[in-house]
mmCIF file of C-alpha atoms in Angstrom:
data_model
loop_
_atom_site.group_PDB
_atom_site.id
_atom_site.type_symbol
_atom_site.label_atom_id
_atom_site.label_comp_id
_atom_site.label_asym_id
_atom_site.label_seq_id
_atom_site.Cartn_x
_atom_site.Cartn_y
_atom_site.Cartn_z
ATOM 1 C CA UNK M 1 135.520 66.751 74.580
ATOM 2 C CA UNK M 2 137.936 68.522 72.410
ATOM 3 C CA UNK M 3 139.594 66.614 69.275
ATOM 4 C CA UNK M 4 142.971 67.609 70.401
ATOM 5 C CA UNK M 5 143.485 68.938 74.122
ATOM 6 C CA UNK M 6 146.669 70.762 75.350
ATOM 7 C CA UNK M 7 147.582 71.870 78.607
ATOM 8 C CA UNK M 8 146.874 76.105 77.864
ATOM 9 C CA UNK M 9 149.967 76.937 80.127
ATOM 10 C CA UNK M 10 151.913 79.051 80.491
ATOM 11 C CA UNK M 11 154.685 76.770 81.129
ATOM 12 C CA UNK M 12 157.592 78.009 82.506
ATOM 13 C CA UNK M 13 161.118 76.952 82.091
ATOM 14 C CA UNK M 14 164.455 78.340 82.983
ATOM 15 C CA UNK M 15 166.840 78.619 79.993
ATOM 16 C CA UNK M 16 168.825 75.627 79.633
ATOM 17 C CA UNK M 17 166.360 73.401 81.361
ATOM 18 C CA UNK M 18 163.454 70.633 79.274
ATOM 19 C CA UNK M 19 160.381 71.593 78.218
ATOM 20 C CA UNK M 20 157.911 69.068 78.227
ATOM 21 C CA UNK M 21 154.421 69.772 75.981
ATOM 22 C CA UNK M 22 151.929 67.328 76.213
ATOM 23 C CA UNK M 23 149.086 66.205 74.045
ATOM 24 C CA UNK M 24 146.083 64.202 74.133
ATOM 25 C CA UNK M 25 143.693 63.484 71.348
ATOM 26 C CA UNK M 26 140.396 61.642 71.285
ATOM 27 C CA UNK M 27 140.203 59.798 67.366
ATOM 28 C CA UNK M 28 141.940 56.698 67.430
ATOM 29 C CA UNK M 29 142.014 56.277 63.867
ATOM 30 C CA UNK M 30 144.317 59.527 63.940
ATOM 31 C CA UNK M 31 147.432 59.220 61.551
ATOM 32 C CA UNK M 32 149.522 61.581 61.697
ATOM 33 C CA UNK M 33 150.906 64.020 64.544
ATOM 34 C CA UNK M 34 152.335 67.691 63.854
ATOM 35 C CA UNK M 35 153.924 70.256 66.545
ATOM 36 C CA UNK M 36 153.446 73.809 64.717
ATOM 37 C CA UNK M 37 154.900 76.776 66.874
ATOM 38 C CA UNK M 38 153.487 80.598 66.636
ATOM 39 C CA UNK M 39 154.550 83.098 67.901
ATOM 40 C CA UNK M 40 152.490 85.857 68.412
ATOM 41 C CA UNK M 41 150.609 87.182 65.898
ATOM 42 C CA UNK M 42 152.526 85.512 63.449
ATOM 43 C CA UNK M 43 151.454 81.997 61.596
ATOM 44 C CA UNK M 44 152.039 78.849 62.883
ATOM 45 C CA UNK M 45 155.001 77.069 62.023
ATOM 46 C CA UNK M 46 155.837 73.376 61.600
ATOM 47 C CA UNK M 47 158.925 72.189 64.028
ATOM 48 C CA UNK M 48 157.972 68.623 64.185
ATOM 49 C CA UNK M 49 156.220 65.494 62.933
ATOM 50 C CA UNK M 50 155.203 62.070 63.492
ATOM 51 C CA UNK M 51 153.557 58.918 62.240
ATOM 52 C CA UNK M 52 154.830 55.817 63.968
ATOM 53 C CA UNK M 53 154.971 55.450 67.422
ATOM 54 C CA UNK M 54 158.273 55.823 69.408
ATOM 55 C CA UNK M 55 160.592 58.524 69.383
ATOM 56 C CA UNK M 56 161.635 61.161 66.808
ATOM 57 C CA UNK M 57 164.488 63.900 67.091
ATOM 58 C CA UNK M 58 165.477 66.428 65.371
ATOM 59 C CA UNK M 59 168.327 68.906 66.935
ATOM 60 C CA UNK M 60 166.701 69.668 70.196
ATOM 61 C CA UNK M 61 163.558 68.961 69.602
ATOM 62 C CA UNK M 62 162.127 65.742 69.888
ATOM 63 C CA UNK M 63 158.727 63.938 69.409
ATOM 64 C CA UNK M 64 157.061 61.224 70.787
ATOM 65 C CA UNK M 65 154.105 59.585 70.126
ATOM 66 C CA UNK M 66 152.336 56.813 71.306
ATOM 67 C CA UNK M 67 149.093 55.699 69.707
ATOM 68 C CA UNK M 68 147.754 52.802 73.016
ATOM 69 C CA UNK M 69 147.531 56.247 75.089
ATOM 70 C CA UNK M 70 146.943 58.504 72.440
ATOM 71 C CA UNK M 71 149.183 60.607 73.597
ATOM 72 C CA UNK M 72 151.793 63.149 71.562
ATOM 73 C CA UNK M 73 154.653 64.696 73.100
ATOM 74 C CA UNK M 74 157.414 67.146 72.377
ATOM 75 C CA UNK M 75 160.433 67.755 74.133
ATOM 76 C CA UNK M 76 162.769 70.518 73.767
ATOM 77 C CA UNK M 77 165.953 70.071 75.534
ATOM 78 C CA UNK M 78 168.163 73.192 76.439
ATOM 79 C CA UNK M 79 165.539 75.626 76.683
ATOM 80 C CA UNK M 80 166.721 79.105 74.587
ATOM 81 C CA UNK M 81 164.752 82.275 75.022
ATOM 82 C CA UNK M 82 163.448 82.410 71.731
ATOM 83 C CA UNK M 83 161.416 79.544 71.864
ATOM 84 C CA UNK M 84 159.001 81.779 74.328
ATOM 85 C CA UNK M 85 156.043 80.966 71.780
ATOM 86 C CA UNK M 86 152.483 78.642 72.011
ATOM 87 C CA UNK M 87 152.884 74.978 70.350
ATOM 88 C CA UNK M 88 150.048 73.887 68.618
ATOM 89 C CA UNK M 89 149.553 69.886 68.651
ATOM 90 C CA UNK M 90 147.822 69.266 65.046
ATOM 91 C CA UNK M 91 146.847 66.076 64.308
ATOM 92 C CA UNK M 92 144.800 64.537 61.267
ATOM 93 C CA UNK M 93 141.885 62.656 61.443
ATOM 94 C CA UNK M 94 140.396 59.520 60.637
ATOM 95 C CA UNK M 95 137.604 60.483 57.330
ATOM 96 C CA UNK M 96 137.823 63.275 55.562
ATOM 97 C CA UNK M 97 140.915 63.742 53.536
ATOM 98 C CA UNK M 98 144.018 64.469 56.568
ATOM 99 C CA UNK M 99 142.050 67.668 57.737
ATOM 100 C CA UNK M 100 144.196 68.804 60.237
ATOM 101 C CA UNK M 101 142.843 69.981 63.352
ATOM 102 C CA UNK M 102 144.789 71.482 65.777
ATOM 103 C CA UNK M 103 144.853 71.937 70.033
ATOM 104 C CA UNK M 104 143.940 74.925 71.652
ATOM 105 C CA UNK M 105 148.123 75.106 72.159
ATOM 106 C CA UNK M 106 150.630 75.446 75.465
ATOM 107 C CA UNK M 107 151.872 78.780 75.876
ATOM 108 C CA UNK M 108 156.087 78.066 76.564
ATOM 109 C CA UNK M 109 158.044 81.053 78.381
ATOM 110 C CA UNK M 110 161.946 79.971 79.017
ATOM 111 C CA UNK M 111 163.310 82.361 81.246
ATOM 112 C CA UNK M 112 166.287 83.809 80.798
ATOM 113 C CA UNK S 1 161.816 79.299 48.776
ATOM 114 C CA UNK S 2 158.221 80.713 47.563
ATOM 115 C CA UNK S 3 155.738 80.614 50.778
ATOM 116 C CA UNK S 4 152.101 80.642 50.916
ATOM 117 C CA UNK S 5 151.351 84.615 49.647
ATOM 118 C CA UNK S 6 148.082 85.930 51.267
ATOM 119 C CA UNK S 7 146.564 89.115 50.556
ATOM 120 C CA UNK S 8 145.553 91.858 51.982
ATOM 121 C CA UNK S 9 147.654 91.402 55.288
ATOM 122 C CA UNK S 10 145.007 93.784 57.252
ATOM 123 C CA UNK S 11 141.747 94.521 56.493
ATOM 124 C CA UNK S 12 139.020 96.726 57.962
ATOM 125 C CA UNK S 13 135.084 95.815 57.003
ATOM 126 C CA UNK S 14 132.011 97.621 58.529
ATOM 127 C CA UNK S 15 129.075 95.086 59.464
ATOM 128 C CA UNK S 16 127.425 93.570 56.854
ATOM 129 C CA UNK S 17 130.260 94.288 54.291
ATOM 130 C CA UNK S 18 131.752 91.945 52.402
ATOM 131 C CA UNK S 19 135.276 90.995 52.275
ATOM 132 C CA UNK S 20 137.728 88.784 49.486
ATOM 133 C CA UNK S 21 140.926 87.091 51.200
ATOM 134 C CA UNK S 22 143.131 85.751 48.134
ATOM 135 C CA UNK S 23 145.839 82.910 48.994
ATOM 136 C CA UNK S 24 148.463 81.864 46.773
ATOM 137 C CA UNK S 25 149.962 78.526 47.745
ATOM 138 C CA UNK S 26 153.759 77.686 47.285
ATOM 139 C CA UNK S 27 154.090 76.449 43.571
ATOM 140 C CA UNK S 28 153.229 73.023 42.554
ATOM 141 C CA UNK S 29 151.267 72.395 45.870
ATOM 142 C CA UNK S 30 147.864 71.206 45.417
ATOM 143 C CA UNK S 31 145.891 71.360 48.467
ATOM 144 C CA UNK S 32 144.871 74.588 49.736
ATOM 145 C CA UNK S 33 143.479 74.658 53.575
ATOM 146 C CA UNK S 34 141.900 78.281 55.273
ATOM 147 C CA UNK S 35 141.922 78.845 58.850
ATOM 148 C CA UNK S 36 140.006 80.984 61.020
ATOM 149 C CA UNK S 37 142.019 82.498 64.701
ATOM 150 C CA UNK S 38 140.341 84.740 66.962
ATOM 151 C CA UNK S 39 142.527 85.987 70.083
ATOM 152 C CA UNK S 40 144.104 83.324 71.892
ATOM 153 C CA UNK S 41 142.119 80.583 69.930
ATOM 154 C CA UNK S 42 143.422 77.714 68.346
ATOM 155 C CA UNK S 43 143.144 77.738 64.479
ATOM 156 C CA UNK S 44 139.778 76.371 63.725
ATOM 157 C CA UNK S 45 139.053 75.010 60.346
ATOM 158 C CA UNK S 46 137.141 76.052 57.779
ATOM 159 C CA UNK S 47 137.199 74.243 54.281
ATOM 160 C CA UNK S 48 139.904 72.617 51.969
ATOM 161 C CA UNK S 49 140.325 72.321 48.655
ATOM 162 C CA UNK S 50 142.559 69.536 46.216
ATOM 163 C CA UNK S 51 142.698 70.476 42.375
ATOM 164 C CA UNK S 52 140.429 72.897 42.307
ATOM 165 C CA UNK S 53 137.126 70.603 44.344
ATOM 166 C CA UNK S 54 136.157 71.433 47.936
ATOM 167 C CA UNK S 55 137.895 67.930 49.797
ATOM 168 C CA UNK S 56 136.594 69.097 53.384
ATOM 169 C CA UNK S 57 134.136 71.363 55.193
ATOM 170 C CA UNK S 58 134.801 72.425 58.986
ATOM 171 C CA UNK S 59 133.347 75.636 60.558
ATOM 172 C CA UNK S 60 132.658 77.834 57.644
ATOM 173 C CA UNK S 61 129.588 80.120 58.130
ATOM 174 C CA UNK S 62 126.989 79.915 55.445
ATOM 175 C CA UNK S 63 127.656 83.660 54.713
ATOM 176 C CA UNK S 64 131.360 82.679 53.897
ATOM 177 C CA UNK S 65 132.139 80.905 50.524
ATOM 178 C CA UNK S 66 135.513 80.286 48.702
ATOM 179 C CA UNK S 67 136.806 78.284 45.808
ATOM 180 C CA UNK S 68 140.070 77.126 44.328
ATOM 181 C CA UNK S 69 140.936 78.433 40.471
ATOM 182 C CA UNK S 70 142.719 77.234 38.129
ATOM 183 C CA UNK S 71 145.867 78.550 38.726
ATOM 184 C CA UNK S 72 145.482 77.035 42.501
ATOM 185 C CA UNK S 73 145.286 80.157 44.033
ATOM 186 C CA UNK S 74 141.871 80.393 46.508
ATOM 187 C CA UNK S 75 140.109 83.146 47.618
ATOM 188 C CA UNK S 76 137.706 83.236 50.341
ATOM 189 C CA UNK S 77 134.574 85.364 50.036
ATOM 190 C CA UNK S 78 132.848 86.595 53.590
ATOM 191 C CA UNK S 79 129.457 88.297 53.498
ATOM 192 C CA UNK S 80 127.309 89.660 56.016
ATOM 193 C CA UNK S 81 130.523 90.674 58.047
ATOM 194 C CA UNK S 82 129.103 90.418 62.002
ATOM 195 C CA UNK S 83 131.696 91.463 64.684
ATOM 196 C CA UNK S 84 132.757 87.926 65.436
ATOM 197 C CA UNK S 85 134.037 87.440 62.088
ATOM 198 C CA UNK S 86 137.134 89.663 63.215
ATOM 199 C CA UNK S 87 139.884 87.174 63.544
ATOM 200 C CA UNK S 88 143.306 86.423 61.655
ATOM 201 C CA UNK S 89 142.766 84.268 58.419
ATOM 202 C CA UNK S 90 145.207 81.862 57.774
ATOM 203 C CA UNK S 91 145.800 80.011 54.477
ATOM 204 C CA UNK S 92 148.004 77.080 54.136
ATOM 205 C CA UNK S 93 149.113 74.628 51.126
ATOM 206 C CA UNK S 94 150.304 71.384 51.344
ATOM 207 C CA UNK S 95 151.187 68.799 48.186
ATOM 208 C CA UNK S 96 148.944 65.655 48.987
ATOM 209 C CA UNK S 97 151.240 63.628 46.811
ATOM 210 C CA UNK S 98 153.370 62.999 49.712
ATOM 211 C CA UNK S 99 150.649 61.275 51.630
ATOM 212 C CA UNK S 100 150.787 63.417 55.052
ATOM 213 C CA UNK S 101 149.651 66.515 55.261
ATOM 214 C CA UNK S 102 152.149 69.049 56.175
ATOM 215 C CA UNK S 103 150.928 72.426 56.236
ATOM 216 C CA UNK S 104 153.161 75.296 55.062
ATOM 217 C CA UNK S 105 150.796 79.010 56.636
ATOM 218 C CA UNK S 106 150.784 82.022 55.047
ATOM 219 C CA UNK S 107 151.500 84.807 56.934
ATOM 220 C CA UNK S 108 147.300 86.050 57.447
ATOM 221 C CA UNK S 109 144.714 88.478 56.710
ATOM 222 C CA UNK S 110 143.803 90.623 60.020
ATOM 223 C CA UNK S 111 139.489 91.318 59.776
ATOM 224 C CA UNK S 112 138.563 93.742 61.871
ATOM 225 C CA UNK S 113 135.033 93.946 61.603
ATOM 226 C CA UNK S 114 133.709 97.477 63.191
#
């Protein structure tokens, strides 16, 4: 079993609508949650993070976490084109200094 | 606002070359981090550093090596290039002061291996 496991995708959305990206991870001594997004062949890019359970937002993204499920979320509401890209779900683990390890990441096309 | 500077951005090895990735974090952080991505992989990890000491092993091949100087730059040496070493190489920095690790990526080294 993977660390961190994301659903590969691709998800589709039309533009406007909610994207929902989901994320499961298996340490339950995890701390702390990160959504990076890449687009292709570029780096990966932090968009959101987490540490307490509940909800987090931040323009029209927002994050929630909840640590009895272990279970990470993001939501991004009214869908633009040019967030076509693969979120990663990073998390750190329990031992070993915060090494972040990351999903295998959902692949998001919004559809114009 | 400085980045995370890695160099070279593409690089082409034979096998069983060797090959030097440099990564210069953004200014006054302290933790360096490298990342290995093949083709629709995630990034897998390979070995950290904090002021200059290794702080964390994950994937690295025996044939790789790497090490944090004094001016926090890192560089990480690869040996015995095989074809599956081809892959982007991502660096990252982060300032452990703040207590959660937020990783700031350079943009990559390309290996080809050939």
């Amino acid at each position: 079993q993977k660390e961190v496991e994301q659903n590969s995708g691709p998800l589709s959305v039309p533009e406007g609508a909610i994207a929902s990206l989901n994320c499961t991870y298996s340490d339950r001594g995890s701390q702390s949650f990160f959504w990076y997004r890449q687009y292709s062949g570029k780096s990966p890019e932090l968009i959101m993070f987490i540490y307490s359970n509940g909800d987090k937002e931040d323009g029209r993204f927002t994050a929630q976490l909840n640590k009895a499920s272990q279970y990470v979320s993001l939501l991004i509401r009214d869908s633009q084109p040019s967030d076509s890209a693969t979120y990663l779900c990073a998390v750190t683990l329990s031992g070993g200094y915060q090494k972040v390890t990351f999903g295998t990441g959902t692949k998001l096309q919004v559809i114009p | 606002a400085a980045g995370v500077i890695q160099s070279p951005r593409h690089l082409i090895k034979e096998k069983r070359e060797t090959a030097t990735l440099k990564c210069y974090p953004i200014p006054r952080h302290d933790t360096v981090y490298w990342y290995q991505q093949g083709p629709g992989q995630d990034p897998q990890f390979l070995i950290s550093f904090y002021e200059k000491m290794q702080s964390d092993k994950g994937s690295i091949p025996d044939r790789f090596s790497a090490q944090q100087f004094s001016d926090y730059h890192s560089e990480l040496n690869m040996s015995s290039l095989e074809l599956g070493d081809s892959a982007l190489y991502f660096c990252a920095s982060s300032l452990r002061g703040t207590g959660f690790e937020k990783l700031f990526f350079g943009s990559g080294t390309q290996l080809s291996v050939l």
